[in-house]
Amino acid sequence: MAETLLVTGGGRGIGAAVARLGAAAGYTVCVNYRSNAVAAEAVVAEIERDGGQAVALQADVAREEEVEKLFAAIDAELPPLTALVNNAGITGHVSKLEEASTQTLRDVIELNVLGVIWCCQAAVRRMARRHGGLGGAIVNISSGAATLGSPDTFVWYAASKAAVDTLTLGLALENARDDLRVNAVAPGLIRTDLHVDSGMPDRLETMPPQTPMGRPGEPEEIAEAVLWLLSEKASFTNGAVLRVTGGR
Ligand code: NAP
């Protein structure tokens, strides 16, 4: 399959699991990262060791001009883009809303909402049939937070993911006749570095007893859902937000 899958934030956590599984499915994978080149290159090396194809490309997808450069590099260097996973996302430091700084709010909204919108724009311009593309699929990584609200932790993050859900629906409808499907996966509590970065390093120990299955999910359990949505097996699934939360 000479087709490219772009995974934003593909160097660590859920994105890295999606990149590995995407390569195993036959995509040439573009592993985008913001600052951790070592982690992204390690994912690429692992994919290549297993016989797959991947490249690591640095870009801060919260910046419009860097999104443009990222997609231009894919145009120049890789097979046609048919799959995009908008995975890069941050929460900002945990607090009540009234204590959150304007900088935190801006950082989260600029990456989780504007960054996803810019990547969707760039992808539609390349993938939709009306633009001469091959069609394909976009999967946005939302969060169970979008419907839980995340009180006392990061209400603004939950709101940003609700925006992702609505974007997913609207973009799916806008491209439904152009061979381009758009869906989202809403993970629950997943074992990644995100919890340390948000200021809750013990969350993976303290939260699970309160969750239905009594454990956090693994990044690979999210990647399986993402790869299904990208695949032809999900050919009539469009505009959906698939909750993968262990029942939460
Ligand atoms: P993670 O382990 O913290 O990894 C985040 C990844 O995003 C890293 O590869 C990071 O790049 C990249 N990134 C951050 N800012 C970026 C930017 N501006 N431009 C490009 N890449 C950027 O996070 P994760 O837990 O896997 O989360 C992935 C997605 O799942 C996020 O959208 C998150 O909201 C969502 N989610 C996670 C959970 C959970 O429990 N973990 C639950 C629900 C939803 P560097 O490596 O270069 O820093």
PDB file of C-alpha atoms and ligand atoms in Angstrom:
ATOM      1  CA  MET A   1       0.000   0.000   0.000  1.00  0.00           C
ATOM      2  CA  ALA A   2       1.773   3.170  -1.157  1.00  0.00           C
ATOM      3  CA  GLU A   3      -0.232   5.529   1.041  1.00  0.00           C
ATOM      4  CA  THR A   4       0.746   7.807   3.895  1.00  0.00           C
ATOM      5  CA  LEU A   5      -0.704   7.997   7.396  1.00  0.00           C
ATOM      6  CA  LEU A   6       0.129  11.158   9.333  1.00  0.00           C
ATOM      7  CA  VAL A   7      -0.029  10.840  13.116  1.00  0.00           C
ATOM      8  CA  THR A   8       0.361  14.151  14.919  1.00  0.00           C
ATOM      9  CA  GLY A   9       2.184  13.674  18.222  1.00  0.00           C
ATOM     10  CA  GLY A  10       3.198  10.199  17.075  1.00  0.00           C
ATOM     11  CA  GLY A  11       6.380   9.918  19.120  1.00  0.00           C
ATOM     12  CA  ARG A  12       4.872   8.963  22.455  1.00  0.00           C
ATOM     13  CA  GLY A  13       1.767   7.534  24.120  1.00  0.00           C
ATOM     14  CA  ILE A  14      -1.359   6.868  22.063  1.00  0.00           C
ATOM     15  CA  GLY A  15       0.159   8.416  18.921  1.00  0.00           C
ATOM     16  CA  ALA A  16       3.155   6.072  19.030  1.00  0.00           C
ATOM     17  CA  ALA A  17       0.845   3.044  19.352  1.00  0.00           C
ATOM     18  CA  VAL A  18      -1.195   4.296  16.368  1.00  0.00           C
ATOM     19  CA  ALA A  19       1.997   4.813  14.345  1.00  0.00           C
ATOM     20  CA  ARG A  20       3.220   1.254  15.052  1.00  0.00           C
ATOM     21  CA  LEU A  21      -0.141  -0.342  14.241  1.00  0.00           C
ATOM     22  CA  GLY A  22      -0.551   1.844  11.150  1.00  0.00           C
ATOM     23  CA  ALA A  23       2.818   0.721   9.824  1.00  0.00           C
ATOM     24  CA  ALA A  24       1.869  -2.908  10.472  1.00  0.00           C
ATOM     25  CA  ALA A  25      -1.296  -2.283   8.412  1.00  0.00           C
ATOM     26  CA  GLY A  26       0.910  -1.184   5.498  1.00  0.00           C
ATOM     27  CA  TYR A  27       0.907   2.617   5.660  1.00  0.00           C
ATOM     28  CA  THR A  28       4.030   4.686   5.268  1.00  0.00           C
ATOM     29  CA  VAL A  29       3.783   6.529   8.572  1.00  0.00           C
ATOM     30  CA  CYS A  30       4.725  10.141   9.184  1.00  0.00           C
ATOM     31  CA  VAL A  31       5.508  10.361  12.896  1.00  0.00           C
ATOM     32  CA  ASN A  32       5.050  14.031  13.770  1.00  0.00           C
ATOM     33  CA  TYR A  33       6.456  15.350  17.046  1.00  0.00           C
ATOM     34  CA  ARG A  34       6.969  18.742  18.655  1.00  0.00           C
ATOM     35  CA  SER A  35      10.167  18.481  20.702  1.00  0.00           C
ATOM     36  CA  ASN A  36      11.038  14.885  21.631  1.00  0.00           C
ATOM     37  CA  ALA A  37      13.013  13.826  18.541  1.00  0.00           C
ATOM     38  CA  VAL A  38      14.559  10.892  20.402  1.00  0.00           C
ATOM     39  CA  ALA A  39      11.165   9.324  21.124  1.00  0.00           C
ATOM     40  CA  ALA A  40       9.918   9.887  17.556  1.00  0.00           C
ATOM     41  CA  GLU A  41      13.087   8.441  16.014  1.00  0.00           C
ATOM     42  CA  ALA A  42      12.775   5.414  18.324  1.00  0.00           C
ATOM     43  CA  VAL A  43       9.246   4.766  16.986  1.00  0.00           C
ATOM     44  CA  VAL A  44      10.566   5.054  13.415  1.00  0.00           C
ATOM     45  CA  ALA A  45      13.442   2.654  14.182  1.00  0.00           C
ATOM     46  CA  GLU A  46      11.032   0.134  15.712  1.00  0.00           C
ATOM     47  CA  ILE A  47       8.753   0.309  12.659  1.00  0.00           C
ATOM     48  CA  GLU A  48      11.689  -0.138  10.281  1.00  0.00           C
ATOM     49  CA  ARG A  49      13.059  -3.036  12.331  1.00  0.00           C
ATOM     50  CA  ASP A  50       9.672  -4.736  11.880  1.00  0.00           C
ATOM     51  CA  GLY A  51       9.810  -4.201   8.100  1.00  0.00           C
ATOM     52  CA  GLY A  52       7.612  -1.104   7.897  1.00  0.00           C
ATOM     53  CA  GLN A  53       8.200   2.396   6.557  1.00  0.00           C
ATOM     54  CA  ALA A  54       8.181   5.602   8.589  1.00  0.00           C
ATOM     55  CA  VAL A  55       9.730   9.021   8.906  1.00  0.00           C
ATOM     56  CA  ALA A  56       9.797  11.434  11.840  1.00  0.00           C
ATOM     57  CA  LEU A  57       8.905  15.055  11.020  1.00  0.00           C
ATOM     58  CA  GLN A  58       9.102  17.885  13.545  1.00  0.00           C
ATOM     59  CA  ALA A  59       6.305  20.465  13.580  1.00  0.00           C
ATOM     60  CA  ASP A  60       4.357  22.304  16.253  1.00  0.00           C
ATOM     61  CA  VAL A  61       0.835  21.697  14.943  1.00  0.00           C
ATOM     62  CA  ALA A  62      -0.500  24.494  17.150  1.00  0.00           C
ATOM     63  CA  ARG A  63       1.132  26.868  14.633  1.00  0.00           C
ATOM     64  CA  GLU A  64      -0.566  27.280  11.266  1.00  0.00           C
ATOM     65  CA  GLU A  65       2.653  27.901   9.323  1.00  0.00           C
ATOM     66  CA  GLU A  66       4.236  24.750  10.758  1.00  0.00           C
ATOM     67  CA  VAL A  67       1.168  22.706   9.787  1.00  0.00           C
ATOM     68  CA  GLU A  68       1.555  23.991   6.213  1.00  0.00           C
ATOM     69  CA  LYS A  69       5.249  23.037   6.190  1.00  0.00           C
ATOM     70  CA  LEU A  70       4.487  19.578   7.589  1.00  0.00           C
ATOM     71  CA  PHE A  71       1.933  18.803   4.881  1.00  0.00           C
ATOM     72  CA  ALA A  72       4.190  20.269   2.173  1.00  0.00           C
ATOM     73  CA  ALA A  73       7.003  17.961   3.319  1.00  0.00           C
ATOM     74  CA  ILE A  74       4.658  14.979   3.081  1.00  0.00           C
ATOM     75  CA  ASP A  75       3.637  16.078  -0.463  1.00  0.00           C
ATOM     76  CA  ALA A  76       7.299  16.254  -1.465  1.00  0.00           C
ATOM     77  CA  GLU A  77       8.714  13.158   0.223  1.00  0.00           C
ATOM     78  CA  LEU A  78       6.036  10.546   0.857  1.00  0.00           C
ATOM     79  CA  PRO A  79       3.277   8.575  -0.933  1.00  0.00           C
ATOM     80  CA  PRO A  80      -0.149  10.271  -1.197  1.00  0.00           C
ATOM     81  CA  LEU A  81      -1.821  11.097   2.089  1.00  0.00           C
ATOM     82  CA  THR A  82      -4.948   8.990   2.687  1.00  0.00           C
ATOM     83  CA  ALA A  83      -5.062   8.904   6.482  1.00  0.00           C
ATOM     84  CA  LEU A  84      -4.701  11.503   9.223  1.00  0.00           C
ATOM     85  CA  VAL A  85      -4.880  10.932  12.963  1.00  0.00           C
ATOM     86  CA  ASN A  86      -5.154  14.194  14.882  1.00  0.00           C
ATOM     87  CA  ASN A  87      -3.668  12.882  18.102  1.00  0.00           C
ATOM     88  CA  ALA A  88      -1.447  15.675  19.495  1.00  0.00           C
ATOM     89  CA  GLY A  89      -3.185  17.143  22.526  1.00  0.00           C
ATOM     90  CA  ILE A  90      -2.455  18.612  25.950  1.00  0.00           C
ATOM     91  CA  THR A  91      -4.475  19.283  29.095  1.00  0.00           C
ATOM     92  CA  GLY A  92      -2.590  22.106  30.763  1.00  0.00           C
ATOM     93  CA  HIS A  93      -1.821  21.957  34.481  1.00  0.00           C
ATOM     94  CA  VAL A  94      -4.643  20.674  36.674  1.00  0.00           C
ATOM     95  CA  SER A  95      -6.698  23.305  38.544  1.00  0.00           C
ATOM     96  CA  LYS A  96     -10.148  24.765  38.869  1.00  0.00           C
ATOM     97  CA  LEU A  97     -11.090  26.925  35.885  1.00  0.00           C
ATOM     98  CA  GLU A  98     -10.858  30.189  37.808  1.00  0.00           C
ATOM     99  CA  GLU A  99      -7.236  29.428  38.697  1.00  0.00           C
ATOM    100  CA  ALA A 100      -6.075  28.557  35.180  1.00  0.00           C
ATOM    101  CA  SER A 101      -3.810  31.097  33.480  1.00  0.00           C
ATOM    102  CA  THR A 102      -4.724  32.677  30.160  1.00  0.00           C
ATOM    103  CA  GLN A 103      -1.552  31.120  28.748  1.00  0.00           C
ATOM    104  CA  THR A 104      -2.726  27.622  29.727  1.00  0.00           C
ATOM    105  CA  LEU A 105      -6.139  28.221  28.175  1.00  0.00           C
ATOM    106  CA  ARG A 106      -4.559  29.545  24.968  1.00  0.00           C
ATOM    107  CA  ASP A 107      -2.040  26.698  24.727  1.00  0.00           C
ATOM    108  CA  VAL A 108      -4.735  24.048  25.087  1.00  0.00           C
ATOM    109  CA  ILE A 109      -7.265  25.643  22.720  1.00  0.00           C
ATOM    110  CA  GLU A 110      -4.605  26.483  20.121  1.00  0.00           C
ATOM    111  CA  LEU A 111      -3.371  22.873  19.955  1.00  0.00           C
ATOM    112  CA  ASN A 112      -6.508  20.839  20.704  1.00  0.00           C
ATOM    113  CA  VAL A 113      -8.911  22.940  18.611  1.00  0.00           C
ATOM    114  CA  LEU A 114      -7.103  25.236  16.156  1.00  0.00           C
ATOM    115  CA  GLY A 115      -4.314  22.723  15.515  1.00  0.00           C
ATOM    116  CA  VAL A 116      -6.830  19.996  14.715  1.00  0.00           C
ATOM    117  CA  ILE A 117      -8.794  22.375  12.479  1.00  0.00           C
ATOM    118  CA  TRP A 118      -5.664  23.425  10.560  1.00  0.00           C
ATOM    119  CA  CYS A 119      -4.589  19.798  10.076  1.00  0.00           C
ATOM    120  CA  CYS A 120      -8.117  18.918   8.899  1.00  0.00           C
ATOM    121  CA  GLN A 121      -8.079  21.805   6.409  1.00  0.00           C
ATOM    122  CA  ALA A 122      -4.718  20.737   4.996  1.00  0.00           C
ATOM    123  CA  ALA A 123      -5.805  17.089   4.801  1.00  0.00           C
ATOM    124  CA  VAL A 124      -9.164  17.781   3.100  1.00  0.00           C
ATOM    125  CA  ARG A 125      -7.385  19.898   0.473  1.00  0.00           C
ATOM    126  CA  ARG A 126      -5.260  16.849  -0.372  1.00  0.00           C
ATOM    127  CA  MET A 127      -7.555  13.870   0.288  1.00  0.00           C
ATOM    128  CA  ALA A 128     -11.084  14.839  -0.826  1.00  0.00           C
ATOM    129  CA  ARG A 129     -12.073  13.658  -4.322  1.00  0.00           C
ATOM    130  CA  ARG A 130     -13.255  17.162  -5.236  1.00  0.00           C
ATOM    131  CA  HIS A 131      -9.662  18.315  -4.757  1.00  0.00           C
ATOM    132  CA  GLY A 132      -8.253  15.460  -6.860  1.00  0.00           C
ATOM    133  CA  GLY A 133      -7.289  13.337  -3.826  1.00  0.00           C
ATOM    134  CA  LEU A 134      -7.626   9.588  -3.365  1.00  0.00           C
ATOM    135  CA  GLY A 135     -10.136   9.888  -0.524  1.00  0.00           C
ATOM    136  CA  GLY A 136      -9.383   8.274   2.823  1.00  0.00           C
ATOM    137  CA  ALA A 137     -10.144   8.830   6.475  1.00  0.00           C
ATOM    138  CA  ILE A 138      -9.465  11.212   9.339  1.00  0.00           C
ATOM    139  CA  VAL A 139      -9.628  10.130  12.978  1.00  0.00           C
ATOM    140  CA  ASN A 140      -9.602  12.831  15.638  1.00  0.00           C
ATOM    141  CA  ILE A 141      -8.550  11.866  19.152  1.00  0.00           C
ATOM    142  CA  SER A 142     -11.180  13.338  21.442  1.00  0.00           C
ATOM    143  CA  SER A 143     -11.620  12.332  25.095  1.00  0.00           C
ATOM    144  CA  GLY A 144     -14.220  10.927  27.428  1.00  0.00           C
ATOM    145  CA  ALA A 145     -13.730  14.308  29.121  1.00  0.00           C
ATOM    146  CA  ALA A 146     -15.887  15.904  26.396  1.00  0.00           C
ATOM    147  CA  THR A 147     -18.997  14.445  28.035  1.00  0.00           C
ATOM    148  CA  LEU A 148     -17.726  14.202  31.643  1.00  0.00           C
ATOM    149  CA  GLY A 149     -16.642  17.864  31.878  1.00  0.00           C
ATOM    150  CA  SER A 150     -13.492  17.219  33.983  1.00  0.00           C
ATOM    151  CA  PRO A 151     -14.530  19.335  37.008  1.00  0.00           C
ATOM    152  CA  ASP A 152     -11.664  20.315  39.348  1.00  0.00           C
ATOM    153  CA  THR A 153      -9.059  19.099  36.855  1.00  0.00           C
ATOM    154  CA  PHE A 154      -9.274  20.729  33.405  1.00  0.00           C
ATOM    155  CA  VAL A 155     -12.706  21.987  32.373  1.00  0.00           C
ATOM    156  CA  TRP A 156     -11.128  23.941  29.476  1.00  0.00           C
ATOM    157  CA  TYR A 157      -9.583  20.705  28.119  1.00  0.00           C
ATOM    158  CA  ALA A 158     -12.965  18.943  28.263  1.00  0.00           C
ATOM    159  CA  ALA A 159     -14.474  21.879  26.356  1.00  0.00           C
ATOM    160  CA  SER A 160     -11.720  21.666  23.723  1.00  0.00           C
ATOM    161  CA  LYS A 161     -12.526  17.988  23.158  1.00  0.00           C
ATOM    162  CA  ALA A 162     -16.257  18.737  22.852  1.00  0.00           C
ATOM    163  CA  ALA A 163     -15.256  21.100  20.047  1.00  0.00           C
ATOM    164  CA  VAL A 164     -13.377  18.207  18.422  1.00  0.00           C
ATOM    165  CA  ASP A 165     -16.532  16.070  18.548  1.00  0.00           C
ATOM    166  CA  THR A 166     -18.601  18.741  16.794  1.00  0.00           C
ATOM    167  CA  LEU A 167     -15.848  19.377  14.244  1.00  0.00           C
ATOM    168  CA  THR A 168     -15.815  15.640  13.524  1.00  0.00           C
ATOM    169  CA  LEU A 169     -19.533  15.555  12.789  1.00  0.00           C
ATOM    170  CA  GLY A 170     -19.570  18.673  10.614  1.00  0.00           C
ATOM    171  CA  LEU A 171     -16.499  17.716   8.623  1.00  0.00           C
ATOM    172  CA  ALA A 172     -17.850  14.201   8.067  1.00  0.00           C
ATOM    173  CA  LEU A 173     -21.060  15.629   6.596  1.00  0.00           C
ATOM    174  CA  GLU A 174     -19.155  18.161   4.486  1.00  0.00           C
ATOM    175  CA  ASN A 175     -17.038  15.407   2.884  1.00  0.00           C
ATOM    176  CA  ALA A 176     -19.439  12.476   2.874  1.00  0.00           C
ATOM    177  CA  ARG A 177     -19.669  12.430  -0.945  1.00  0.00           C
ATOM    178  CA  ASP A 178     -15.945  12.887  -1.479  1.00  0.00           C
ATOM    179  CA  ASP A 179     -14.730   9.476  -0.245  1.00  0.00           C
ATOM    180  CA  LEU A 180     -13.442  11.062   2.920  1.00  0.00           C
ATOM    181  CA  ARG A 181     -14.741   9.740   6.233  1.00  0.00           C
ATOM    182  CA  VAL A 182     -14.174  11.634   9.481  1.00  0.00           C
ATOM    183  CA  ASN A 183     -14.575   9.997  12.889  1.00  0.00           C
ATOM    184  CA  ALA A 184     -13.272  10.403  16.421  1.00  0.00           C
ATOM    185  CA  VAL A 185     -12.122   8.124  19.210  1.00  0.00           C
ATOM    186  CA  ALA A 186     -12.786   9.283  22.771  1.00  0.00           C
ATOM    187  CA  PRO A 187     -10.347   7.487  25.093  1.00  0.00           C
ATOM    188  CA  GLY A 188     -10.843   7.092  28.821  1.00  0.00           C
ATOM    189  CA  LEU A 189      -7.963   6.967  31.294  1.00  0.00           C
ATOM    190  CA  ILE A 190      -4.958   5.659  29.333  1.00  0.00           C
ATOM    191  CA  ARG A 191      -1.459   4.785  30.557  1.00  0.00           C
ATOM    192  CA  THR A 192       0.692   7.599  29.042  1.00  0.00           C
ATOM    193  CA  ASP A 193       2.921  10.492  30.163  1.00  0.00           C
ATOM    194  CA  LEU A 194       0.011  12.943  29.821  1.00  0.00           C
ATOM    195  CA  HIS A 195      -0.959  12.533  33.477  1.00  0.00           C
ATOM    196  CA  VAL A 196       2.516  13.449  34.740  1.00  0.00           C
ATOM    197  CA  ASP A 197       2.569  16.470  32.417  1.00  0.00           C
ATOM    198  CA  SER A 198      -0.842  17.602  33.696  1.00  0.00           C
ATOM    199  CA  GLY A 199       0.416  17.603  37.289  1.00  0.00           C
ATOM    200  CA  MET A 200      -1.249  14.346  38.422  1.00  0.00           C
ATOM    201  CA  PRO A 201       1.651  11.856  38.449  1.00  0.00           C
ATOM    202  CA  ASP A 202      -0.218   9.335  40.639  1.00  0.00           C
ATOM    203  CA  ARG A 203      -3.483   9.435  38.624  1.00  0.00           C
ATOM    204  CA  LEU A 204      -2.885   6.015  37.053  1.00  0.00           C
ATOM    205  CA  GLU A 205      -2.730   4.532  40.579  1.00  0.00           C
ATOM    206  CA  THR A 206      -5.505   6.520  42.272  1.00  0.00           C
ATOM    207  CA  MET A 207      -8.175   6.633  39.527  1.00  0.00           C
ATOM    208  CA  PRO A 208      -8.558   2.999  38.389  1.00  0.00           C
ATOM    209  CA  PRO A 209     -10.375   1.746  41.528  1.00  0.00           C
ATOM    210  CA  GLN A 210     -13.172   4.212  40.666  1.00  0.00           C
ATOM    211  CA  THR A 211     -13.421   3.093  37.020  1.00  0.00           C
ATOM    212  CA  PRO A 212     -15.740   0.308  35.794  1.00  0.00           C
ATOM    213  CA  MET A 213     -12.984  -2.104  34.758  1.00  0.00           C
ATOM    214  CA  GLY A 214     -10.683  -1.212  37.641  1.00  0.00           C
ATOM    215  CA  ARG A 215      -7.693  -0.452  35.410  1.00  0.00           C
ATOM    216  CA  PRO A 216      -6.441   2.167  32.964  1.00  0.00           C
ATOM    217  CA  GLY A 217      -6.452   1.418  29.251  1.00  0.00           C
ATOM    218  CA  GLU A 218      -3.276   0.847  27.270  1.00  0.00           C
ATOM    219  CA  PRO A 219      -2.333   2.995  24.236  1.00  0.00           C
ATOM    220  CA  GLU A 220      -2.572  -0.115  22.033  1.00  0.00           C
ATOM    221  CA  GLU A 221      -6.256  -0.532  22.973  1.00  0.00           C
ATOM    222  CA  ILE A 222      -6.939   2.935  21.553  1.00  0.00           C
ATOM    223  CA  ALA A 223      -4.801   2.291  18.476  1.00  0.00           C
ATOM    224  CA  GLU A 224      -6.913  -0.756  17.564  1.00  0.00           C
ATOM    225  CA  ALA A 225     -10.053   1.398  17.470  1.00  0.00           C
ATOM    226  CA  VAL A 226      -8.286   4.088  15.435  1.00  0.00           C
ATOM    227  CA  LEU A 227      -6.979   1.625  12.841  1.00  0.00           C
ATOM    228  CA  TRP A 228     -10.428   0.087  12.506  1.00  0.00           C
ATOM    229  CA  LEU A 229     -11.943   3.511  11.816  1.00  0.00           C
ATOM    230  CA  LEU A 230      -9.223   4.222   9.227  1.00  0.00           C
ATOM    231  CA  SER A 231      -9.828   0.901   7.490  1.00  0.00           C
ATOM    232  CA  GLU A 232     -12.375  -0.141   4.870  1.00  0.00           C
ATOM    233  CA  LYS A 233     -13.980  -2.300   7.574  1.00  0.00           C
ATOM    234  CA  ALA A 234     -15.462   0.976   8.844  1.00  0.00           C
ATOM    235  CA  SER A 235     -16.660   1.994   5.356  1.00  0.00           C
ATOM    236  CA  PHE A 236     -20.139   3.102   6.563  1.00  0.00           C
ATOM    237  CA  THR A 237     -18.971   4.638   9.835  1.00  0.00           C
ATOM    238  CA  ASN A 238     -18.873   8.401   9.449  1.00  0.00           C
ATOM    239  CA  GLY A 239     -19.218  11.307  11.871  1.00  0.00           C
ATOM    240  CA  ALA A 240     -19.040   8.913  14.813  1.00  0.00           C
ATOM    241  CA  VAL A 241     -17.371   9.446  18.174  1.00  0.00           C
ATOM    242  CA  LEU A 242     -16.316   6.002  19.368  1.00  0.00           C
ATOM    243  CA  ARG A 243     -15.962   5.905  23.142  1.00  0.00           C
ATOM    244  CA  VAL A 244     -13.102   3.645  24.261  1.00  0.00           C
ATOM    245  CA  THR A 245     -13.187   4.204  28.001  1.00  0.00           C
ATOM    246  CA  GLY A 246     -13.647   0.796  29.580  1.00  0.00           C
ATOM    247  CA  GLY A 247     -17.273   1.767  30.204  1.00  0.00           C
ATOM    248  CA  ARG A 248     -16.694   5.074  31.962  1.00  0.00           C
TER     249      ARG A 248
HETATM  250  P1  NAP B   1       1.298  12.111  25.589  1.00  0.00           P
HETATM  251  O1  NAP B   1       1.765  10.758  26.001  1.00  0.00           O
HETATM  252  O2  NAP B   1       1.509  13.267  26.495  1.00  0.00           O
HETATM  253  O3  NAP B   1       1.911  12.429  24.135  1.00  0.00           O
HETATM  254  C1  NAP B   1       1.572  13.625  23.513  1.00  0.00           C
HETATM  255  C2  NAP B   1       2.201  13.647  22.152  1.00  0.00           C
HETATM  256  O4  NAP B   1       1.747  14.846  21.504  1.00  0.00           O
HETATM  257  C3  NAP B   1       3.712  13.707  22.175  1.00  0.00           C
HETATM  258  O5  NAP B   1       4.215  12.914  21.133  1.00  0.00           O
HETATM  259  C4  NAP B   1       4.026  15.193  21.915  1.00  0.00           C
HETATM  260  O6  NAP B   1       5.237  15.436  21.206  1.00  0.00           O
HETATM  261  C5  NAP B   1       2.864  15.565  21.024  1.00  0.00           C
HETATM  262  N1  NAP B   1       2.613  17.004  21.022  1.00  0.00           N
HETATM  263  C6  NAP B   1       2.300  17.805  22.077  1.00  0.00           C
HETATM  264  N2  NAP B   1       2.137  19.074  21.655  1.00  0.00           N
HETATM  265  C7  NAP B   1       2.364  19.061  20.314  1.00  0.00           C
HETATM  266  C8  NAP B   1       2.364  20.063  19.320  1.00  0.00           C
HETATM  267  N3  NAP B   1       2.090  21.341  19.620  1.00  0.00           N
HETATM  268  N4  NAP B   1       2.656  19.706  18.043  1.00  0.00           N
HETATM  269  C9  NAP B   1       2.936  18.412  17.727  1.00  0.00           C
HETATM  270  N5  NAP B   1       2.936  17.413  18.630  1.00  0.00           N
HETATM  271  C10 NAP B   1       2.667  17.756  19.907  1.00  0.00           C
HETATM  272  O7  NAP B   1      -0.274  12.123  25.302  1.00  0.00           O
HETATM  273  P2  NAP B   1      -1.335  10.938  25.130  1.00  0.00           P
HETATM  274  O8  NAP B   1      -1.862  10.599  26.469  1.00  0.00           O
HETATM  275  O9  NAP B   1      -0.814   9.868  24.249  1.00  0.00           O
HETATM  276  O10 NAP B   1      -2.507  11.746  24.392  1.00  0.00           O
HETATM  277  C11 NAP B   1      -2.729  11.677  23.004  1.00  0.00           C
HETATM  278  C12 NAP B   1      -4.128  12.183  22.738  1.00  0.00           C
HETATM  279  O11 NAP B   1      -5.072  11.394  23.462  1.00  0.00           O
HETATM  280  C13 NAP B   1      -4.351  13.635  23.185  1.00  0.00           C
HETATM  281  O12 NAP B   1      -5.145  14.306  22.223  1.00  0.00           O
HETATM  282  C14 NAP B   1      -5.102  13.470  24.495  1.00  0.00           C
HETATM  283  O13 NAP B   1      -5.904  14.600  24.773  1.00  0.00           O
HETATM  284  C15 NAP B   1      -5.920  12.231  24.201  1.00  0.00           C
HETATM  285  N6  NAP B   1      -6.392  11.542  25.401  1.00  0.00           N
HETATM  286  C16 NAP B   1      -5.505  10.975  26.274  1.00  0.00           C
HETATM  287  C17 NAP B   1      -6.009  10.318  27.405  1.00  0.00           C
HETATM  288  C18 NAP B   1      -5.096   9.673  28.422  1.00  0.00           C
HETATM  289  O14 NAP B   1      -5.585   9.236  29.485  1.00  0.00           O
HETATM  290  N7  NAP B   1      -3.800   9.555  28.165  1.00  0.00           N
HETATM  291  C19 NAP B   1      -7.386  10.253  27.636  1.00  0.00           C
HETATM  292  C20 NAP B   1      -8.242  10.835  26.728  1.00  0.00           C
HETATM  293  C21 NAP B   1      -7.747  11.476  25.606  1.00  0.00           C
HETATM  294  P3  NAP B   1       6.689  15.378  21.922  1.00  0.00           P
HETATM  295  O15 NAP B   1       6.928  13.898  22.145  1.00  0.00           O
HETATM  296  O16 NAP B   1       7.611  15.971  20.931  1.00  0.00           O
HETATM  297  O17 NAP B   1       6.567  16.142  23.201  1.00  0.00           O
END
